[in-house]
mmCIF file of C-alpha atoms in Angstrom:
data_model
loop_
_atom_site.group_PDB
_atom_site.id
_atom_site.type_symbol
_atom_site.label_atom_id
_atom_site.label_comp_id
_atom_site.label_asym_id
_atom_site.label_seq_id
_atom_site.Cartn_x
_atom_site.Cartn_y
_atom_site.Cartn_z
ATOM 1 C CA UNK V 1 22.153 29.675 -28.056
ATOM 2 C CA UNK V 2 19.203 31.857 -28.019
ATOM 3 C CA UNK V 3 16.709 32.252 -24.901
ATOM 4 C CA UNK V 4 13.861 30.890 -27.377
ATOM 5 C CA UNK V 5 15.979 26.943 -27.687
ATOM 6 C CA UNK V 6 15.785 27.082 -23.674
ATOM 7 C CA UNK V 7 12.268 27.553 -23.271
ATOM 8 C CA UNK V 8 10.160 24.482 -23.605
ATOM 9 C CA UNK V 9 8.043 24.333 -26.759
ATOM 10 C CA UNK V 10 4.332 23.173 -25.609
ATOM 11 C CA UNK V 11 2.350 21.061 -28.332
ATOM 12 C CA UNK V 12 -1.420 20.491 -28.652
ATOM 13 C CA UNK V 13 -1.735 17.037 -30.091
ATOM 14 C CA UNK V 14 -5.359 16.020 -31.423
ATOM 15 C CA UNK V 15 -6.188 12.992 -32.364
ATOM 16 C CA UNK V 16 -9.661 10.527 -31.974
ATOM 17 C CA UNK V 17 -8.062 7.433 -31.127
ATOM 18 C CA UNK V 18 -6.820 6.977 -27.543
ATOM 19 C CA UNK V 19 -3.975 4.385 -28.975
ATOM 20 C CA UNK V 20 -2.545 6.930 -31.108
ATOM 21 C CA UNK V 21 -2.549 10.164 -29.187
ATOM 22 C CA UNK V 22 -0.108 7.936 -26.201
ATOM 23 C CA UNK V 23 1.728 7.503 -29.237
ATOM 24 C CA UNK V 24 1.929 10.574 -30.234
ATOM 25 C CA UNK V 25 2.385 12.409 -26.446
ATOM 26 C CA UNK V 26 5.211 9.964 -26.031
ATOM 27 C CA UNK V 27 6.918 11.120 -28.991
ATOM 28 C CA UNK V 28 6.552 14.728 -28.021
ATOM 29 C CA UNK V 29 7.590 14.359 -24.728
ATOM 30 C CA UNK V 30 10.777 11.977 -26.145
ATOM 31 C CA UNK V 31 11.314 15.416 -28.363
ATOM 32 C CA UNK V 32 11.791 17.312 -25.048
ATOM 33 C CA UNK V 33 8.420 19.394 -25.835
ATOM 34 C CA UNK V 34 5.245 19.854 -22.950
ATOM 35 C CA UNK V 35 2.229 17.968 -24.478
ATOM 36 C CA UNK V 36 -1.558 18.452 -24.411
ATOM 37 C CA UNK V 37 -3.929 16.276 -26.179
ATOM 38 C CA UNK V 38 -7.468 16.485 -27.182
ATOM 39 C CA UNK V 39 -9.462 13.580 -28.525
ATOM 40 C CA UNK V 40 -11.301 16.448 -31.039
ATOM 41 C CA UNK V 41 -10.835 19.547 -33.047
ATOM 42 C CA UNK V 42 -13.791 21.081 -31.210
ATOM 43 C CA UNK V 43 -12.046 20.570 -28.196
ATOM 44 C CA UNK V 44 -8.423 21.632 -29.574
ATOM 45 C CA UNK V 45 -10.784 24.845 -30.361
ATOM 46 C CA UNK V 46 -11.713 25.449 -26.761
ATOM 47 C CA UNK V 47 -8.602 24.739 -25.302
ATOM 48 C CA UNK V 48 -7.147 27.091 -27.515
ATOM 49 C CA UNK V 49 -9.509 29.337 -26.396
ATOM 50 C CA UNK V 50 -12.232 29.735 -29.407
ATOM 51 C CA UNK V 51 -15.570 29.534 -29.369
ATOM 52 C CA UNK V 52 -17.811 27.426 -32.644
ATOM 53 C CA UNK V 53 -19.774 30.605 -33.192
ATOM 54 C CA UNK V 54 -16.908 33.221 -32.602
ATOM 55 C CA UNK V 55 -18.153 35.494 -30.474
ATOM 56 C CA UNK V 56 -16.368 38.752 -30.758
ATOM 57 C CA UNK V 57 -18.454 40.024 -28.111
ATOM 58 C CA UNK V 58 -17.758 38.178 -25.392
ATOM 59 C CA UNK V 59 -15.380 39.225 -22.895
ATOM 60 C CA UNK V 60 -14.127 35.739 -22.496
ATOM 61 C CA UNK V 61 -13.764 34.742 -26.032
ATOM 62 C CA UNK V 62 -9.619 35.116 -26.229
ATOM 63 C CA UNK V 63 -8.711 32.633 -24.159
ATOM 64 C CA UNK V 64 -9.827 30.277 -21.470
ATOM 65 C CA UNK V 65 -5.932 28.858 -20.694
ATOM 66 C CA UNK V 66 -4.095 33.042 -21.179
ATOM 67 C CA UNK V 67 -0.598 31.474 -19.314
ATOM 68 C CA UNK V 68 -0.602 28.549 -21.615
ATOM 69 C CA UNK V 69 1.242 28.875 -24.807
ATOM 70 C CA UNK V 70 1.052 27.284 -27.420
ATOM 71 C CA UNK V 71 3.448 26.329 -30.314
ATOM 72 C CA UNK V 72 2.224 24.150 -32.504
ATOM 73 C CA UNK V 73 -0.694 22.224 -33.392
ATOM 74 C CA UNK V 74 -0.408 18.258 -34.640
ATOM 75 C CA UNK V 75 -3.569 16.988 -35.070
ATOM 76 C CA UNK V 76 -4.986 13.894 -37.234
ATOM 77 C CA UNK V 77 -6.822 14.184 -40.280
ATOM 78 C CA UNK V 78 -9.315 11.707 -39.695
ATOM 79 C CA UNK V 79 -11.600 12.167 -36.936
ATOM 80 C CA UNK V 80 -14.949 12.489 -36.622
ATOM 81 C CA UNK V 81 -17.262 15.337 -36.468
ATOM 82 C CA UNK V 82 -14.114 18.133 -37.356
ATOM 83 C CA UNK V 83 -11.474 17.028 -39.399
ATOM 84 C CA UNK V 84 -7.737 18.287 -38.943
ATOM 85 C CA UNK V 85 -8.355 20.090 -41.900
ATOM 86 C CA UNK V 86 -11.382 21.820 -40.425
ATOM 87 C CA UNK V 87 -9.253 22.594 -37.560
ATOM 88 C CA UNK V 88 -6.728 24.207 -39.994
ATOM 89 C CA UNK V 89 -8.963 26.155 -40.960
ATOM 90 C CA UNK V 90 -10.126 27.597 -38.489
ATOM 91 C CA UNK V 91 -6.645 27.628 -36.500
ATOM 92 C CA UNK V 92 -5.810 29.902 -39.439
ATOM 93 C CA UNK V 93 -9.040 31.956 -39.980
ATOM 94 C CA UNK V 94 -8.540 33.252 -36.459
ATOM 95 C CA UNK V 95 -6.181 36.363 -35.997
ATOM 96 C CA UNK V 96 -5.176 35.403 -32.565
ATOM 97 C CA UNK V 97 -4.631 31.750 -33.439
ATOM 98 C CA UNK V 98 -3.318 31.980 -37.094
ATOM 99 C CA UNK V 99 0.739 32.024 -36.620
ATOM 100 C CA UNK V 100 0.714 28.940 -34.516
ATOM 101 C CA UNK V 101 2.260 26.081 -36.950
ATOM 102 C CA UNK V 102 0.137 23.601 -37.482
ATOM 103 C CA UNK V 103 0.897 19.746 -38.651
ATOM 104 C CA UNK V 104 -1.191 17.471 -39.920
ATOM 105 C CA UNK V 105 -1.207 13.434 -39.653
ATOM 106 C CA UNK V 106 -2.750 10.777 -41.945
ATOM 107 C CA UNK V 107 -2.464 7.250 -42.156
ATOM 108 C CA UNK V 108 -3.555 7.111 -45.819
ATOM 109 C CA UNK V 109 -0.974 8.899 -48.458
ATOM 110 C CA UNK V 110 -3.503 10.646 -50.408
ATOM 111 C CA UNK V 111 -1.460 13.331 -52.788
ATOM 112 C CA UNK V 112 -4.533 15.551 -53.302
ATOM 113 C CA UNK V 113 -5.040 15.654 -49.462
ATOM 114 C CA UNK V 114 -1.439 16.502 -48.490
ATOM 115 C CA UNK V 115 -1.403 19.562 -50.945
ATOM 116 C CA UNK V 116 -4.643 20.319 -49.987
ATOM 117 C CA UNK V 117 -3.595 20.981 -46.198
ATOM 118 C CA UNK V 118 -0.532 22.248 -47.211
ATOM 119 C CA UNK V 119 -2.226 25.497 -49.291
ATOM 120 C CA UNK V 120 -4.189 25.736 -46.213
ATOM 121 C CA UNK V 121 -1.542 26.962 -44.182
ATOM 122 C CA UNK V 122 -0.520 23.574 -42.308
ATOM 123 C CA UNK V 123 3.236 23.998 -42.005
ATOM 124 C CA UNK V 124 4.148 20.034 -42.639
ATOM 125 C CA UNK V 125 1.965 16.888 -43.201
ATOM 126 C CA UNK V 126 3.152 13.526 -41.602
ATOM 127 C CA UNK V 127 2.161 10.490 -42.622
ATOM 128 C CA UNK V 128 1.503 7.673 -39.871
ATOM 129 C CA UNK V 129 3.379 6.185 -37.944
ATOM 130 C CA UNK V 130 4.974 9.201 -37.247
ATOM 131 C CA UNK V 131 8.572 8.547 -36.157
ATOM 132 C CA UNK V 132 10.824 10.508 -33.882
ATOM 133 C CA UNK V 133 12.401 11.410 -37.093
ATOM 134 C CA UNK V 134 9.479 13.571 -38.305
ATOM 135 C CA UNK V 135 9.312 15.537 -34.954
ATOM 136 C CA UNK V 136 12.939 16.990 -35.802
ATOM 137 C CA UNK V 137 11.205 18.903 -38.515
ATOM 138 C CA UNK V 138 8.847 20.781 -35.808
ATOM 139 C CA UNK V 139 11.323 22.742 -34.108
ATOM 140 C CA UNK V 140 12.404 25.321 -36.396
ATOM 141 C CA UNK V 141 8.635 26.183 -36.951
ATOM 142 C CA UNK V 142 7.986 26.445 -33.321
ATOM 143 C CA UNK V 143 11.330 28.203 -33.240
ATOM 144 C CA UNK V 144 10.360 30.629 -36.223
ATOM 145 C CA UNK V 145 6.856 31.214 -34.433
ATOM 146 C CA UNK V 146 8.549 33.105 -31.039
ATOM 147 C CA UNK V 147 10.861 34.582 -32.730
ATOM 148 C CA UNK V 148 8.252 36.795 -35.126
ATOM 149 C CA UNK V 149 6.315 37.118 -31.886
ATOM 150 C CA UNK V 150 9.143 38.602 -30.315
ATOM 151 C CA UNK V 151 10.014 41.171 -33.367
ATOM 152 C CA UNK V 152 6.591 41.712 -33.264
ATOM 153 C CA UNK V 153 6.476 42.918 -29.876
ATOM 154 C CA UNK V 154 9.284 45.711 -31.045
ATOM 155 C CA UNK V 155 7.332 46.934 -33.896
ATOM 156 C CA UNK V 156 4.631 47.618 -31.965
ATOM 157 C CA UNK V 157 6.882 50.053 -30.048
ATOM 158 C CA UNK V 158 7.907 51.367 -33.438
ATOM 159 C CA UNK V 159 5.555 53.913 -34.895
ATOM 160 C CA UNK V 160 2.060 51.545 -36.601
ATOM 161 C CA UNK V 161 1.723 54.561 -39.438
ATOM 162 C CA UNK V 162 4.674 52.848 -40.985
ATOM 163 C CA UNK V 163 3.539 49.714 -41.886
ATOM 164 C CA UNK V 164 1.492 50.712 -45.121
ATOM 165 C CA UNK V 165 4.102 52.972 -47.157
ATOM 166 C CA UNK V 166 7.509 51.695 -45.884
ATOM 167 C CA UNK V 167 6.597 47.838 -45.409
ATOM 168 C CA UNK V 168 9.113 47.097 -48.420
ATOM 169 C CA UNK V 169 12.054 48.342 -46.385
ATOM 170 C CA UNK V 170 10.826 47.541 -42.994
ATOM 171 C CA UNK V 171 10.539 43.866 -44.532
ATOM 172 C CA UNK V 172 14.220 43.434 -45.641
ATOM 173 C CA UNK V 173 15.780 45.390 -42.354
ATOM 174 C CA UNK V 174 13.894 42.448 -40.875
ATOM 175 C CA UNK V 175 15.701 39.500 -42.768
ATOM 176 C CA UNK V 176 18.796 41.462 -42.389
ATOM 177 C CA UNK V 177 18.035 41.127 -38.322
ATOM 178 C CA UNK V 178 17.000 37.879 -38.446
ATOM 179 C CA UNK V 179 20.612 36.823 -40.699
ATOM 180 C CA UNK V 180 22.490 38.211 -38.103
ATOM 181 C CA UNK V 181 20.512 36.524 -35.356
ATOM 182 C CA UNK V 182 21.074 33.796 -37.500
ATOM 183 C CA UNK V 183 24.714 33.346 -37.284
ATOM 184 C CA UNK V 184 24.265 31.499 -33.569
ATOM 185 C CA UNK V 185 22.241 28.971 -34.445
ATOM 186 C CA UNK V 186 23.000 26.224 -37.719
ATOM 187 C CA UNK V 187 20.457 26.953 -40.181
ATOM 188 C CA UNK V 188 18.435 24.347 -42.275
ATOM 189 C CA UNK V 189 19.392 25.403 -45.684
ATOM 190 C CA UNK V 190 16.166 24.317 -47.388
ATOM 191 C CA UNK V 191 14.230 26.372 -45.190
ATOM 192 C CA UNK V 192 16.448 29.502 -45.717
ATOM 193 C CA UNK V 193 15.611 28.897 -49.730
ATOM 194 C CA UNK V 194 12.449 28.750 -49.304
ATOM 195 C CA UNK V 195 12.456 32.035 -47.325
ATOM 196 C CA UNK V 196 14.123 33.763 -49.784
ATOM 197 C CA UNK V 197 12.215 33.026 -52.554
ATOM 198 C CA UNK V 198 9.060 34.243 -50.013
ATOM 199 C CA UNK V 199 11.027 37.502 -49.983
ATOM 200 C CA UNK V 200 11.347 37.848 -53.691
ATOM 201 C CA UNK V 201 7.545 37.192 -54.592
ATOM 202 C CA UNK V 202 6.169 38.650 -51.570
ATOM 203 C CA UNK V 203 3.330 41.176 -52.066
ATOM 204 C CA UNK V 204 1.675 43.754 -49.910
ATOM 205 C CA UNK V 205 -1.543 41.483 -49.409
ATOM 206 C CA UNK V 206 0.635 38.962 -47.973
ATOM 207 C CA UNK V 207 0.910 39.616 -43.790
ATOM 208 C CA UNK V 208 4.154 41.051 -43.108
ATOM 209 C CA UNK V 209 6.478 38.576 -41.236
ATOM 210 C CA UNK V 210 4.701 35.384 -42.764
ATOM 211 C CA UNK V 211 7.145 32.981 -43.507
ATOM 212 C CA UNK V 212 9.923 35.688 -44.525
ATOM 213 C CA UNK V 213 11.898 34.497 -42.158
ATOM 214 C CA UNK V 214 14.696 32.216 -41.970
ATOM 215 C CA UNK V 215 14.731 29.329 -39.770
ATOM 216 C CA UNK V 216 17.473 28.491 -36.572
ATOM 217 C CA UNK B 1 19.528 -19.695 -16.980
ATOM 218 C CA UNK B 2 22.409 -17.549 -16.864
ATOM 219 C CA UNK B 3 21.802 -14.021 -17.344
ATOM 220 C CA UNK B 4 24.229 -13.830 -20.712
ATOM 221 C CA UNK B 5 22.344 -16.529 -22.350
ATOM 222 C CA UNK B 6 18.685 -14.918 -21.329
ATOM 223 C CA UNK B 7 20.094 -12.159 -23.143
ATOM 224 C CA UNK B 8 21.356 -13.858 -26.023
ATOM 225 C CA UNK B 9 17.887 -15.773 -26.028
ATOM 226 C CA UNK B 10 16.122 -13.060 -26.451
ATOM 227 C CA UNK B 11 18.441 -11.041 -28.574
ATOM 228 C CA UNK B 12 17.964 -14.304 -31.173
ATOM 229 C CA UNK B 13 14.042 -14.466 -30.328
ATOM 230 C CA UNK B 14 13.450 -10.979 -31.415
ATOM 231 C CA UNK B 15 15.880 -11.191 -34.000
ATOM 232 C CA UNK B 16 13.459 -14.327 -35.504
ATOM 233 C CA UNK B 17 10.390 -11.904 -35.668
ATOM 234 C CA UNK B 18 12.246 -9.099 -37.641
ATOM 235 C CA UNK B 19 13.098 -12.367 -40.183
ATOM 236 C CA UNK B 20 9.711 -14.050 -39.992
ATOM 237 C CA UNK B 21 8.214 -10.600 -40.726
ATOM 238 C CA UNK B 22 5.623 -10.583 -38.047
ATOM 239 C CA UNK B 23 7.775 -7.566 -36.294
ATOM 240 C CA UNK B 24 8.787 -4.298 -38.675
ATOM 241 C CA UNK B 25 11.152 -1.675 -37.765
ATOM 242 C CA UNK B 26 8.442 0.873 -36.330
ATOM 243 C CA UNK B 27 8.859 -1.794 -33.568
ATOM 244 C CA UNK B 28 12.581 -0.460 -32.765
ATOM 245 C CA UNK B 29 10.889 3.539 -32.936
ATOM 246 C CA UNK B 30 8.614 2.331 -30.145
ATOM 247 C CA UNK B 31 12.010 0.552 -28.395
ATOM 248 C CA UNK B 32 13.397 4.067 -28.799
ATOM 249 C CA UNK B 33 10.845 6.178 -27.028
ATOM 250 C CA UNK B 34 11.324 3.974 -23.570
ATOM 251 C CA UNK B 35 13.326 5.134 -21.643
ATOM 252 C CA UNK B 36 14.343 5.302 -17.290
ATOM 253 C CA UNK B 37 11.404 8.235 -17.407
ATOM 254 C CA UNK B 38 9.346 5.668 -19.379
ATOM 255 C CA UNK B 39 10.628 2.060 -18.526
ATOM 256 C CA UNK B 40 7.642 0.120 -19.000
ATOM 257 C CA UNK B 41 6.374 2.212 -22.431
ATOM 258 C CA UNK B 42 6.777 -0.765 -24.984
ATOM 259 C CA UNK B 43 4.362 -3.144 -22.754
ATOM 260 C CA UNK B 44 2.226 -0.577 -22.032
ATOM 261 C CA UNK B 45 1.728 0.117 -25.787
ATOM 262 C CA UNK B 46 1.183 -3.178 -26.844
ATOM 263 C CA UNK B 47 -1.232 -3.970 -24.087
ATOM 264 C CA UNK B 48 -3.103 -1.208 -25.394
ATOM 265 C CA UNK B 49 -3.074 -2.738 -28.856
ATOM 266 C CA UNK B 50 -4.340 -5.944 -27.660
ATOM 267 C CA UNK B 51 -7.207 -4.693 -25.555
ATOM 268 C CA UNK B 52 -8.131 -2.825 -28.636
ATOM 269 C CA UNK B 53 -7.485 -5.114 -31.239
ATOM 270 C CA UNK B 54 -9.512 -7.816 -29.435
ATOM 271 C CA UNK B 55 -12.519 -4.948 -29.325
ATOM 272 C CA UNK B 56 -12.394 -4.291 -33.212
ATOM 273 C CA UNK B 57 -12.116 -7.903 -34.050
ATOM 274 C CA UNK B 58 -15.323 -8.741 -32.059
ATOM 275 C CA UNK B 59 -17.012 -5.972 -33.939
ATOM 276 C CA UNK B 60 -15.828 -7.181 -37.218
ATOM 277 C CA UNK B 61 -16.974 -10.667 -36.260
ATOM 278 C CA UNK B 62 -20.915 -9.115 -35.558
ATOM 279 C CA UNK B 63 -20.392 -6.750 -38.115
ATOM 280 C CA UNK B 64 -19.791 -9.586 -40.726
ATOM 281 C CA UNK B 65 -22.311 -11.396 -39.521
ATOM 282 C CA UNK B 66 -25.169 -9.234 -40.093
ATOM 283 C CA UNK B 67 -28.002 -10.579 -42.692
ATOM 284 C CA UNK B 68 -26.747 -7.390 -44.310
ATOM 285 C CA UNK B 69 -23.505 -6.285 -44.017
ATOM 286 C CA UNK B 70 -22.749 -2.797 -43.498
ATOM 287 C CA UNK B 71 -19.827 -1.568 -44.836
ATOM 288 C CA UNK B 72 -20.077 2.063 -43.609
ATOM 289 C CA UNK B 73 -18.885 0.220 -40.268
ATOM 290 C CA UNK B 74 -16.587 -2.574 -41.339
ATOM 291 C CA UNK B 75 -14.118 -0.311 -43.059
ATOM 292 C CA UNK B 76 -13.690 2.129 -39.976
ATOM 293 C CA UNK B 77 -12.771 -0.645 -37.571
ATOM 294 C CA UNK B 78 -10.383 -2.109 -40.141
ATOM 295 C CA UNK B 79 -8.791 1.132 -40.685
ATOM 296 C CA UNK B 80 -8.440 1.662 -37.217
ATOM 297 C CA UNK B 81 -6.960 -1.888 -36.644
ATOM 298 C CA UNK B 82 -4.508 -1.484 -39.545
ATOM 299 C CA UNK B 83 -3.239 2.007 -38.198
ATOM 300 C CA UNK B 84 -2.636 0.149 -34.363
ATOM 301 C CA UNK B 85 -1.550 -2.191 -35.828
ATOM 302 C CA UNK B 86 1.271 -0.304 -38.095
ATOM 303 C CA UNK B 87 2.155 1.857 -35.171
ATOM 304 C CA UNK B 88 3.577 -0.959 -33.515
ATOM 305 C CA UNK B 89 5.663 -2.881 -36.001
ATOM 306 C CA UNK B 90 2.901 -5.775 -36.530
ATOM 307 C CA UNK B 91 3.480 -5.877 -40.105
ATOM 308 C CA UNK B 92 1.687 -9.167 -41.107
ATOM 309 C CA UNK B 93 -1.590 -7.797 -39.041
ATOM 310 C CA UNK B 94 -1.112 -4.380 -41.165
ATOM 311 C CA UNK B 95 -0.894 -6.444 -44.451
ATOM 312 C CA UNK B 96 -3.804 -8.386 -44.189
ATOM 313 C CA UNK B 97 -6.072 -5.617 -42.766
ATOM 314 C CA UNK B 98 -4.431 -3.757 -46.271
ATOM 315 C CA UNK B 99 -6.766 -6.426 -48.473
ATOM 316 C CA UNK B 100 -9.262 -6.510 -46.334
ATOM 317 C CA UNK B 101 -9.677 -2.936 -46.899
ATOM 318 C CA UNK B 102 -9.414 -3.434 -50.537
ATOM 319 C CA UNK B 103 -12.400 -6.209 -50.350
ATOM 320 C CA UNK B 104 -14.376 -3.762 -48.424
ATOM 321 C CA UNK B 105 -14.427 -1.170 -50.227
ATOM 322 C CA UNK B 106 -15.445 -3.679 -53.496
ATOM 323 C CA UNK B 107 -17.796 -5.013 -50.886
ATOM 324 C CA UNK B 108 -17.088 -8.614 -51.119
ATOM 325 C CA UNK B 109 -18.457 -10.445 -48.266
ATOM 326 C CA UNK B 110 -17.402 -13.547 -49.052
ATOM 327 C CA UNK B 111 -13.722 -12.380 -49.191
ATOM 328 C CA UNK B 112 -14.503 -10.242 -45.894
ATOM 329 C CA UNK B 113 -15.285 -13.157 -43.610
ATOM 330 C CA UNK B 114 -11.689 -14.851 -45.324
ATOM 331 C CA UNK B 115 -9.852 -11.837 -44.475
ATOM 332 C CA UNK B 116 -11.096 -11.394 -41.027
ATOM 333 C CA UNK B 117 -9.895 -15.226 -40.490
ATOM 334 C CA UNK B 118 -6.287 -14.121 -42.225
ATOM 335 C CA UNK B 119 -5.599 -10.664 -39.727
ATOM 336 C CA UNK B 120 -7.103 -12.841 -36.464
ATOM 337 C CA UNK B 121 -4.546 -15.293 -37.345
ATOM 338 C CA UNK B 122 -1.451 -12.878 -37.826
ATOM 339 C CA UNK B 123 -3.052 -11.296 -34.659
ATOM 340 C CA UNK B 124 -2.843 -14.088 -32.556
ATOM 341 C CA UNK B 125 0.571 -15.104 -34.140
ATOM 342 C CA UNK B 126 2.273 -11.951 -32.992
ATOM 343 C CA UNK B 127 -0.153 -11.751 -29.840
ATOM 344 C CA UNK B 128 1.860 -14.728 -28.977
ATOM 345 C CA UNK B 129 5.352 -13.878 -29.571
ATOM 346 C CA UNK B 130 5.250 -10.804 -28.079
ATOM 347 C CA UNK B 131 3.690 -12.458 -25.216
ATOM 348 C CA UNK B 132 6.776 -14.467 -24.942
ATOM 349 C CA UNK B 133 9.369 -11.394 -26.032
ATOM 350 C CA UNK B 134 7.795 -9.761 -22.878
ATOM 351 C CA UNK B 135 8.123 -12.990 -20.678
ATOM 352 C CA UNK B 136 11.911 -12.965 -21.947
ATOM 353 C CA UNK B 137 12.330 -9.351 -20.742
ATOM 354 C CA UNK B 138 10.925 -9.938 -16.908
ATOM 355 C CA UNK B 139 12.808 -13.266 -16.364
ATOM 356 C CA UNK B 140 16.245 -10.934 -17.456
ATOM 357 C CA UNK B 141 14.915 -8.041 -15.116
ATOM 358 C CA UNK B 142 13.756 -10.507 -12.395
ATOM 359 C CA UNK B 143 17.722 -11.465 -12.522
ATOM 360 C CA UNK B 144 18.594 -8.132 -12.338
ATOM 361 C CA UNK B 145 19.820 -7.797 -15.605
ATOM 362 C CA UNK B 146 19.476 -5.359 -18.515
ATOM 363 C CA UNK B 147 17.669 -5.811 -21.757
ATOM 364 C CA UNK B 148 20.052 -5.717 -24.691
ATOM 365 C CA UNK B 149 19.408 -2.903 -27.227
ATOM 366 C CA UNK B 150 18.198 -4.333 -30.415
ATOM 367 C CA UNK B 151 19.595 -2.896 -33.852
ATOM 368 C CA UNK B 152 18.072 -3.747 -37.159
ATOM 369 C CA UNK B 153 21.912 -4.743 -38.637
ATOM 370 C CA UNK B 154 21.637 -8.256 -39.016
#
């Protein structure tokens, strides 16, 4: 087993209604993962560490919590003021915050709203009550999310320049890494399909480790 | 009582609720998620459901009430109720707030006021029995017994 399956994952769970976030933090906590909640996207925002206007100039605008980590975001969709899609949005208009997963939850199975949050980046979409069956399906994104941290802490030691020109190659050596990692852990096999077909359509305007690769 | 027949009581009790449909299997999910870190989770929940549930149907009651009746508040509270009231297995309270959603949004008063009277019933119909499920429970504990696990095979 890897060191990132002994590490606990930690989960910010938003939601408006008091009822359903204990539902929701018991879950989590049943699923062996470190829970936060917030009863609003505003204040999943500045927990997270981002400011409504975005001040770029502020020396404190990265992050108020800097030891706390988080790995995934499961917020409602409902809620007043900011929806969770609001908060997807700008979870994944912010460089700093964009490659935590996020999940959304909805009580009402609305088709165009599920796709909707889904082309918006948010990595599954639950529908309530969420069961301890659904929470299975967070891991290997949480997983997935520390591991491209981590090989994104050794490029950085690699030469930057190479990124532009040699991305193609850099990109597969990557997969080819992350196969052999692999071969530890089970894999989910429609996750791995997925990846691959992310590999073969893949374009340079996409970022480089999105979603390329495979899942333990 | 003897402890083996408290347990079978209450075994057969619950075991009537899954039948009668007042109890649904997101019940057993919330059975699942107590635990010895968590022991009193299931009561805990359902308390919670009942102090809200009491809240929203008071509201709905004024709400309803109202010379004229606004909608832009009824539908919330019943949404809310319905999703409480799903999370914890209380399928007959999730039905009926289900059409009284539908006559909301068609803004039916009449049918409003006769929908609030059909979920306050289910309410107080599974208020009750898990009133007594939980009674059940302490008089096993109380006689230092354990609470039989409950599985959906029957």
């Amino acid at each position: 087993m890897g060191v990132v399956t002994e590490s606990q994952f930690h989960v910010l769970a938003v939601d408006d209604s008091f009822f359903d976030r204990k539902m929701i933090e018991r879950l989590l906590q049943k699923s062996s993962c470190q829970v936060t909640t917030v009863d609003s996207g505003s204040k999943a925002l500045e927990f997270l560490g981002l400011r409504e206007s975005n001040q770029s100039d502020d020396p404190n605008a990265t992050s108020t919590s800097p030891e706390v980590e988080i790995n995934l975001i499961i917020t409602d969709y409902c809620m007043p003021g900011m929806t969770g899609y609001d908060l997807l949005k700008r979870v994944k208009e912010s460089a700093a915050f964009r490659s935590i997963p996020v999940v959304i939850m909805s009580s009402e199975n609305i088709p165009a709203r599920i796709s909707r949050c889904l082309e918006e980046g948010a990595e599954e979409f639950f529908l309530k009550p969420v069961k301890l069956a659904d929470l299975t399906k967070l891991k290997p994104h949480m997983i997935k999310t520390k591991l491209k941290k981590e090989s994104e802490k050794q490029a950085e030691e690699v030469k930057p320049e190479i990124e532009e020109e040699e991305s193609p190659v850099i990109e597969i050596l990557t997969l080819h890494q992350e196969l052999e990692s692999e071969q530890q852990e089970p894999m989910l096999s429609n996750n791995k399909r997925k990846a691959m077909e992310e590999v073969i359509s893949t374009g340079r305007s996409r970022p480089k480790y999105n979603d390329i690769t495979t899942s333990v | 009582m003897e402890l083996a027949q408290m347990q079978k009581s209450l075994q057969d009790y619950t075991k009537s609720l899954f039948l009668e449909g007042v109890l649904d299997s997101q019940f057993l999910q919330l059975q699942q998620l107590q635990d010895e870190s968590n022991p009193d989770f299931v009561s805990q929940v359902v308390t919670l459901f009942f102090q809200d549930s009491d809240r929203i149907l008071n509201d709905l009651s004024l709400s309803l009430d109202q010379q004229v009746v606004d909608f832009k508040k009824v539908d919330p509270h019943v949404h809310q109720l319905k999703g409480s009231s799903s999370s914890i297995g209380a399928q007959r309270v999730k039905n009926a707030c289900v059409v009284f959603r539908s006559f909301c949004e068609q803004q039916n008063v009449e049918a409003c006021h006769r929908c609030l009277q059909q979920v306050k019933q289910e309410y107080y119909l599974v208020k009750n029995r898990l009133e007594t499920l939980f009674k059940l429970e302490q008089q096993i504990v109380a006689s230092g017994g354990m609470i039989p696990a409950m599985e959906l095979g029957f």
